mmCIF file with all atom_site columns, C-alpha atoms in Angstrom:
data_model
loop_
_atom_site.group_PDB
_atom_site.id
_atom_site.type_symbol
_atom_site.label_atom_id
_atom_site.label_alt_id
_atom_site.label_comp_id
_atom_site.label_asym_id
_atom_site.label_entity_id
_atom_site.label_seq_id
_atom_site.pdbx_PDB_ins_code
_atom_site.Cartn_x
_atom_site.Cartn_y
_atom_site.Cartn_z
_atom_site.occupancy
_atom_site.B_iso_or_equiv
_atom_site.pdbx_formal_charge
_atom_site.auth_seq_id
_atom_site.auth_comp_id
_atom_site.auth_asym_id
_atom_site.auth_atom_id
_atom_site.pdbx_PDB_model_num
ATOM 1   C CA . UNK L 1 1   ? 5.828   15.372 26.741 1.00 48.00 ? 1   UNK L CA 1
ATOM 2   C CA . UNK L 1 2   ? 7.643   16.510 29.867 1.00 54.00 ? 2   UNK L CA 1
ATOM 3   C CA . UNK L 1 3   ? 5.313   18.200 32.268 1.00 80.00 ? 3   UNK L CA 1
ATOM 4   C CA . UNK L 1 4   ? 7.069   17.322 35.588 1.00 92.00 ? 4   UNK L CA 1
ATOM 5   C CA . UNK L 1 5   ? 10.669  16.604 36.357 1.00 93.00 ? 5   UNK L CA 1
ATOM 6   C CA . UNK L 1 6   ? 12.261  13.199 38.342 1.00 95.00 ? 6   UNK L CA 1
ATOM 7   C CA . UNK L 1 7   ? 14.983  12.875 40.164 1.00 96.00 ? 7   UNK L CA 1
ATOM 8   C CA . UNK L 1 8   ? 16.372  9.888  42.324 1.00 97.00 ? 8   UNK L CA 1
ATOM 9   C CA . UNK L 1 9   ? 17.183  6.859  40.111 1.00 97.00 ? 9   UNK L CA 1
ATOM 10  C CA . UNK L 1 10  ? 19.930  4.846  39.551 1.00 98.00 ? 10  UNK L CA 1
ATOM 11  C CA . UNK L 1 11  ? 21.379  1.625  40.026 1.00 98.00 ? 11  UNK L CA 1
ATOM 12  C CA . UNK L 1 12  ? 21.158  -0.646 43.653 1.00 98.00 ? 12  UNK L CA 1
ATOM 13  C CA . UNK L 1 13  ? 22.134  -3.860 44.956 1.00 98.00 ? 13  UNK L CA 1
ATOM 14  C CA . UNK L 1 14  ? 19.060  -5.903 46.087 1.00 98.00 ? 14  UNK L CA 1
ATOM 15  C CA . UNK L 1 15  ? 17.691  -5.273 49.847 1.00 98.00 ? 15  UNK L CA 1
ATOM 16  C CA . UNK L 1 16  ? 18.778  -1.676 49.227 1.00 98.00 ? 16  UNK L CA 1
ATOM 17  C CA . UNK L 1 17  ? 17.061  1.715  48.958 1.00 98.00 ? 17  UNK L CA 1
ATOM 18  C CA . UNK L 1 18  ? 16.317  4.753  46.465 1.00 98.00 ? 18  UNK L CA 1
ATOM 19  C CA . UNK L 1 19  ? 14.017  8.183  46.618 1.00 98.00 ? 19  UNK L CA 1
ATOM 20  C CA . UNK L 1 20  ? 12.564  9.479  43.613 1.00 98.00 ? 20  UNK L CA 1
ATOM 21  C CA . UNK L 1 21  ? 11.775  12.844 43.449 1.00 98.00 ? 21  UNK L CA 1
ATOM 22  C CA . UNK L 1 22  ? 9.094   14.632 41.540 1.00 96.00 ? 22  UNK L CA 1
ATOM 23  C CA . UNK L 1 23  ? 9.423   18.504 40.786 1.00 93.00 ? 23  UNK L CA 1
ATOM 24  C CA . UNK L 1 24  ? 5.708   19.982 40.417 1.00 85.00 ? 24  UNK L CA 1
ATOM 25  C CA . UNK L 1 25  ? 6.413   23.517 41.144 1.00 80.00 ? 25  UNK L CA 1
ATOM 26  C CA . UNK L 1 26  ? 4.758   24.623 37.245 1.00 74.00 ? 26  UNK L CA 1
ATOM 27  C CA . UNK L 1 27  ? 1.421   23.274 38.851 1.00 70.00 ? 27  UNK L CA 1
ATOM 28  C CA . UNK L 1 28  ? -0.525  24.126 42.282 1.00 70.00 ? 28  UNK L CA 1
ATOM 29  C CA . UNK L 1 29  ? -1.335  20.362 43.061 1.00 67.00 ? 29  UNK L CA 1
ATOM 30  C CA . UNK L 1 30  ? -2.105  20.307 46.675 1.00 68.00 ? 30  UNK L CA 1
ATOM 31  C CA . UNK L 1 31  ? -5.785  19.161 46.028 1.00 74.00 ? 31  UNK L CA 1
ATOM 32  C CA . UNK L 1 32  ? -4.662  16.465 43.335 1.00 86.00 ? 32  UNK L CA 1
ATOM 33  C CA . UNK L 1 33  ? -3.848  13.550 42.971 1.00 92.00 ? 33  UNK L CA 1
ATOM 34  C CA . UNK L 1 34  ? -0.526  12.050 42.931 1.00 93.00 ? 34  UNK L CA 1
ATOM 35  C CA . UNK L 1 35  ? 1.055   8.876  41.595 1.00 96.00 ? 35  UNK L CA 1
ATOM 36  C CA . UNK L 1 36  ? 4.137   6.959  40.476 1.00 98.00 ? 36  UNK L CA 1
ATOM 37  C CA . UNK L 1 37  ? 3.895   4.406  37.719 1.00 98.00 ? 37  UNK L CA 1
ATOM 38  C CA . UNK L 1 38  ? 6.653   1.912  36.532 1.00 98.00 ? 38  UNK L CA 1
ATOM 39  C CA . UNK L 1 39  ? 7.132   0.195  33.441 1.00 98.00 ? 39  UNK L CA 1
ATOM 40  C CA . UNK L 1 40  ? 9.398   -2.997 33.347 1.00 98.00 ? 40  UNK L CA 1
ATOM 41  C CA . UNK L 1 41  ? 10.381  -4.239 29.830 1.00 96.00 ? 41  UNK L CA 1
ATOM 42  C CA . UNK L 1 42  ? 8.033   -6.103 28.066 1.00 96.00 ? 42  UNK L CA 1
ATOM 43  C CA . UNK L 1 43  ? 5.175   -4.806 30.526 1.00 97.00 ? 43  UNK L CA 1
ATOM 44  C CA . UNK L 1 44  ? 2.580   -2.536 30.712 1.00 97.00 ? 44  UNK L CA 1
ATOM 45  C CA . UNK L 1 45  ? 2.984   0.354  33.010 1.00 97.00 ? 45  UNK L CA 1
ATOM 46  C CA . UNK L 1 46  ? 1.619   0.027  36.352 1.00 97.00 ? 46  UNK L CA 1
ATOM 47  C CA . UNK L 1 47  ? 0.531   2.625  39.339 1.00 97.00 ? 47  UNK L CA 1
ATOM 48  C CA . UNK L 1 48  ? 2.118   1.605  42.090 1.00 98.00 ? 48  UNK L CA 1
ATOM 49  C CA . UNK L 1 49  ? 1.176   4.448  44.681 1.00 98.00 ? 49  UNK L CA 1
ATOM 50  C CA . UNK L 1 50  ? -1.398  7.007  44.801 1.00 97.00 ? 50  UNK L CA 1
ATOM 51  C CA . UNK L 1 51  ? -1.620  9.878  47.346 1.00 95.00 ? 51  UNK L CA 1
ATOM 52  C CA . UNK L 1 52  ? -4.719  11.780 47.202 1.00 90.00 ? 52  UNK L CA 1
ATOM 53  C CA . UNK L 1 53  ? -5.450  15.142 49.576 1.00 82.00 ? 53  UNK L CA 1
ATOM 54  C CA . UNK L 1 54  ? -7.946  13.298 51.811 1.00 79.00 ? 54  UNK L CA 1
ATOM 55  C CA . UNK L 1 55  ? -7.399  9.643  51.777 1.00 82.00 ? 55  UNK L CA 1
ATOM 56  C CA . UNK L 1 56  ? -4.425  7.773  52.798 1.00 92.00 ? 56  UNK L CA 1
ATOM 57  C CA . UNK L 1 57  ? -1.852  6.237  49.997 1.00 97.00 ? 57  UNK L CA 1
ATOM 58  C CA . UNK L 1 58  ? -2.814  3.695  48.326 1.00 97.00 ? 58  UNK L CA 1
ATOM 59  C CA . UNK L 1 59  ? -0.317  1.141  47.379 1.00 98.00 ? 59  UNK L CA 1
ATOM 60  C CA . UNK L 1 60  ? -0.119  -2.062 44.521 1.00 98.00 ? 60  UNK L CA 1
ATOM 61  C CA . UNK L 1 61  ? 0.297   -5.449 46.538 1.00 98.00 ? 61  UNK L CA 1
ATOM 62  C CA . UNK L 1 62  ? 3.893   -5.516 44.644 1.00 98.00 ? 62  UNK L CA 1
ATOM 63  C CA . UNK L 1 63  ? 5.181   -2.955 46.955 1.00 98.00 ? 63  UNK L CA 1
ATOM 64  C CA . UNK L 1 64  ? 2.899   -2.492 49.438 1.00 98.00 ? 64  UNK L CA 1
ATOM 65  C CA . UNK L 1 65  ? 5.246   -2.377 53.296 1.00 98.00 ? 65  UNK L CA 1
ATOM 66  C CA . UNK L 1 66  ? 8.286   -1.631 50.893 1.00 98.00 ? 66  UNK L CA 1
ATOM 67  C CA . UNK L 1 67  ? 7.696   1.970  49.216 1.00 98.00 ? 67  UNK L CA 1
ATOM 68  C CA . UNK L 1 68  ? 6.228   4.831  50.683 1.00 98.00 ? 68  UNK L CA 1
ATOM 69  C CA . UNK L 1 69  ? 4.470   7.896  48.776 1.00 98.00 ? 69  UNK L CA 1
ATOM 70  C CA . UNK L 1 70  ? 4.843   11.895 50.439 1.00 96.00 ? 70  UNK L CA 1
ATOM 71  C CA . UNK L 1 71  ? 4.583   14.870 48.793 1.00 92.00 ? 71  UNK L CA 1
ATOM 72  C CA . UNK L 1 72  ? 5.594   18.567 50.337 1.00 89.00 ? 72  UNK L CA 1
ATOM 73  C CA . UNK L 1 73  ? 2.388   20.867 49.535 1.00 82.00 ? 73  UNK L CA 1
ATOM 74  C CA . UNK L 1 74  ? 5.169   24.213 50.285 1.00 85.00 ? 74  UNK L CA 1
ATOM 75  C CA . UNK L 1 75  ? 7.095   23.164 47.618 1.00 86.00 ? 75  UNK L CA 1
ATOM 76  C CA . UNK L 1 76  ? 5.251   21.244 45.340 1.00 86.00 ? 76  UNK L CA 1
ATOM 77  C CA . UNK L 1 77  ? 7.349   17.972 45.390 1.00 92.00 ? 77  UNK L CA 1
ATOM 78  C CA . UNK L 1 78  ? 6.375   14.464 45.900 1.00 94.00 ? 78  UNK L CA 1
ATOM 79  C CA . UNK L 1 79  ? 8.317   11.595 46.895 1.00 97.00 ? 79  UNK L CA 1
ATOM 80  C CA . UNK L 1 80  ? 8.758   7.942  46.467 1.00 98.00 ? 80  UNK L CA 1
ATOM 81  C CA . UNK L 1 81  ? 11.131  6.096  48.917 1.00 98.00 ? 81  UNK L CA 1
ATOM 82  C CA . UNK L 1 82  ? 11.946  2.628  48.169 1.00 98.00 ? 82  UNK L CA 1
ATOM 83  C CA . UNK L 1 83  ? 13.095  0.401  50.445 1.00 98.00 ? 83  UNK L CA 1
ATOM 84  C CA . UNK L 1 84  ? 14.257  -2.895 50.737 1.00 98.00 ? 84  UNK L CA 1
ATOM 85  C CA . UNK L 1 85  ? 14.046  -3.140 46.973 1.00 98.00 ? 85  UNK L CA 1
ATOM 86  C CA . UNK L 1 86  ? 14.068  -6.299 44.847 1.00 98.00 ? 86  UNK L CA 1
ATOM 87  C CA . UNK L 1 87  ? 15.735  -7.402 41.456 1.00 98.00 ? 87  UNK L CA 1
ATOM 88  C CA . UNK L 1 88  ? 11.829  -7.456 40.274 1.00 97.00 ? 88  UNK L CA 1
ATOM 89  C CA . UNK L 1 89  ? 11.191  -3.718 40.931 1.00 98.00 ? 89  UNK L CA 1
ATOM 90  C CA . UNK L 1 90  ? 13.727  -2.993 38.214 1.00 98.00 ? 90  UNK L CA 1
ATOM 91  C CA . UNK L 1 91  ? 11.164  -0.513 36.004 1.00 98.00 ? 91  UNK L CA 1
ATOM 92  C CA . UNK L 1 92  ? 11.251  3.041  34.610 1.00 98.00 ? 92  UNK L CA 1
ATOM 93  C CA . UNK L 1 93  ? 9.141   4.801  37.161 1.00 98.00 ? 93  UNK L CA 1
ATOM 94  C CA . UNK L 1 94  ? 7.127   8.004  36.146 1.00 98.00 ? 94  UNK L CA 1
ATOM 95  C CA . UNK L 1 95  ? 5.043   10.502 38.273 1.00 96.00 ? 95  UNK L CA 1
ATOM 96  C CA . UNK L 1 96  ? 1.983   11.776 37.474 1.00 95.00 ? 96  UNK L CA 1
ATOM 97  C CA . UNK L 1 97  ? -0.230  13.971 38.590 1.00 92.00 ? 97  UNK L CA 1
ATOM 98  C CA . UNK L 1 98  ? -4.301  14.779 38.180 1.00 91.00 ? 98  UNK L CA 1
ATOM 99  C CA . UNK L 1 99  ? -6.874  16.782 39.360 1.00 87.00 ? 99  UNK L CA 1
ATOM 100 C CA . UNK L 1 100 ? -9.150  13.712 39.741 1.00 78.00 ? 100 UNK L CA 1
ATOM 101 C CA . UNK L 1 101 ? -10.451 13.371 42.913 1.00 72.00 ? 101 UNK L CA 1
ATOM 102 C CA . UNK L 1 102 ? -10.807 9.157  42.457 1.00 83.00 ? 102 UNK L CA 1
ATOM 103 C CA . UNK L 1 103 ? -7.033  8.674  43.867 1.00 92.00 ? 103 UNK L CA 1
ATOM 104 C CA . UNK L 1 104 ? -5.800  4.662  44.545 1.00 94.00 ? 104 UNK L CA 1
ATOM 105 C CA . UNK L 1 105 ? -3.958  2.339  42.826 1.00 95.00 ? 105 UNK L CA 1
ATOM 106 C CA . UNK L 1 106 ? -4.587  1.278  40.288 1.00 93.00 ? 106 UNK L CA 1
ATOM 107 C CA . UNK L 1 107 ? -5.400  4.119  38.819 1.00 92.00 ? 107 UNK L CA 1
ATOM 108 C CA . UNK L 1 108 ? -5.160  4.114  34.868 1.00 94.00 ? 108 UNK L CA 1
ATOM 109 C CA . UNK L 1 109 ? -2.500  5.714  32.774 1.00 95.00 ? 109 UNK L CA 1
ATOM 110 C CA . UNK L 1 110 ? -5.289  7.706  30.814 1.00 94.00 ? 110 UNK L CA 1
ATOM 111 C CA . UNK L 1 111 ? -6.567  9.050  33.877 1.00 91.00 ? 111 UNK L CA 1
ATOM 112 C CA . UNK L 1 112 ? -3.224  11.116 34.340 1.00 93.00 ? 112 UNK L CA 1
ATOM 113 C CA . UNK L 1 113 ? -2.437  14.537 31.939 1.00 91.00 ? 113 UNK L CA 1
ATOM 114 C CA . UNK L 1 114 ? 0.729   15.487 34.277 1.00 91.00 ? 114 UNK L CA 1
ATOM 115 C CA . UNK L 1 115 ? 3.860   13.150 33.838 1.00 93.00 ? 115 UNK L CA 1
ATOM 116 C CA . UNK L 1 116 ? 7.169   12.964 34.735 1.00 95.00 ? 116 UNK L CA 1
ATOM 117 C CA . UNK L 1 117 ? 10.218  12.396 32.355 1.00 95.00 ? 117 UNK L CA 1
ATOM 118 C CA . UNK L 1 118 ? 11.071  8.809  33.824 1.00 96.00 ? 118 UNK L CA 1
ATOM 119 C CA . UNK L 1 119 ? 13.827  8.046  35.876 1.00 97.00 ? 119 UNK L CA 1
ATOM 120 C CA . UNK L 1 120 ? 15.714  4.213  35.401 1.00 98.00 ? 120 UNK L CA 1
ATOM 121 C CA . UNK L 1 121 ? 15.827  2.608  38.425 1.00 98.00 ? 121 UNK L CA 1
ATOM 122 C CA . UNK L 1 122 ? 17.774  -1.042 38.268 1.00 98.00 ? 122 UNK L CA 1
ATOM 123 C CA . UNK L 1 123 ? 17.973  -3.564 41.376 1.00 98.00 ? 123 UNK L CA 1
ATOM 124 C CA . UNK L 1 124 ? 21.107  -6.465 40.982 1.00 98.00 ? 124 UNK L CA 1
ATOM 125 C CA . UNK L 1 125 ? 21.163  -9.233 42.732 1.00 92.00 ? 125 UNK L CA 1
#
């Protein structure tokens, strides 16, 4: 079930960069929480940011230095920049959203009612 809408995959070579996109504007999530999860084949999905109203982002070790999670309270998007990325981070990334006030990685799927669609993102060597 669609609840928030990505943007911003696609396909790069490795050591280069992407920005996913996530549309919230149905919900006022300024207070929530906000994540990005990625699922590589044959593996379970995985937060790999958080970015809570408070507390600074929170980051899996996987990425940590590489991506970078912002969101834009006015318009209700959040943001994922990925740099420097690696044939590894090759995943269907989903954001999610919840009013949970617990916000850092690594945050469970269940604890998330707000997803994205998913969006493919594929590094090449």
């Amino acid at each position: 079930q669609v609840q928030l809408v990505e943007s911003g995959g696609g396909t790069v070579q490795a050591g280069g960069s992407l920005r996913l996109s996530c549309d919230a504007s149905r919900y006022t999530f300024a207070s929530y929480c906000l994540a990005w999860f990625r699922q590589a084949l044959g593996k379970e999905r995985e937060a790999v940011a958080t970015l809570g109203r408070v507390r600074a982002p929170t980051y899996a070790d996987s990425v940590k230095g590489r991506f970078t999670i912002s969101k834009d309270n006015a318009k209700n998007i959040f943001s994922l920049q990925m740099n420097s990325l690696k044939p590894e981070d090759t995943a269907m990334y989903y954001c999610a959203a919840t009013s949970n006030y617990a916000c850092a990685v690594p945050m469970p799927v269940s604890g998330f009612p707000y997803w994205g669609q998913g969006t493919q993102v594929t590094v090449s060597s």
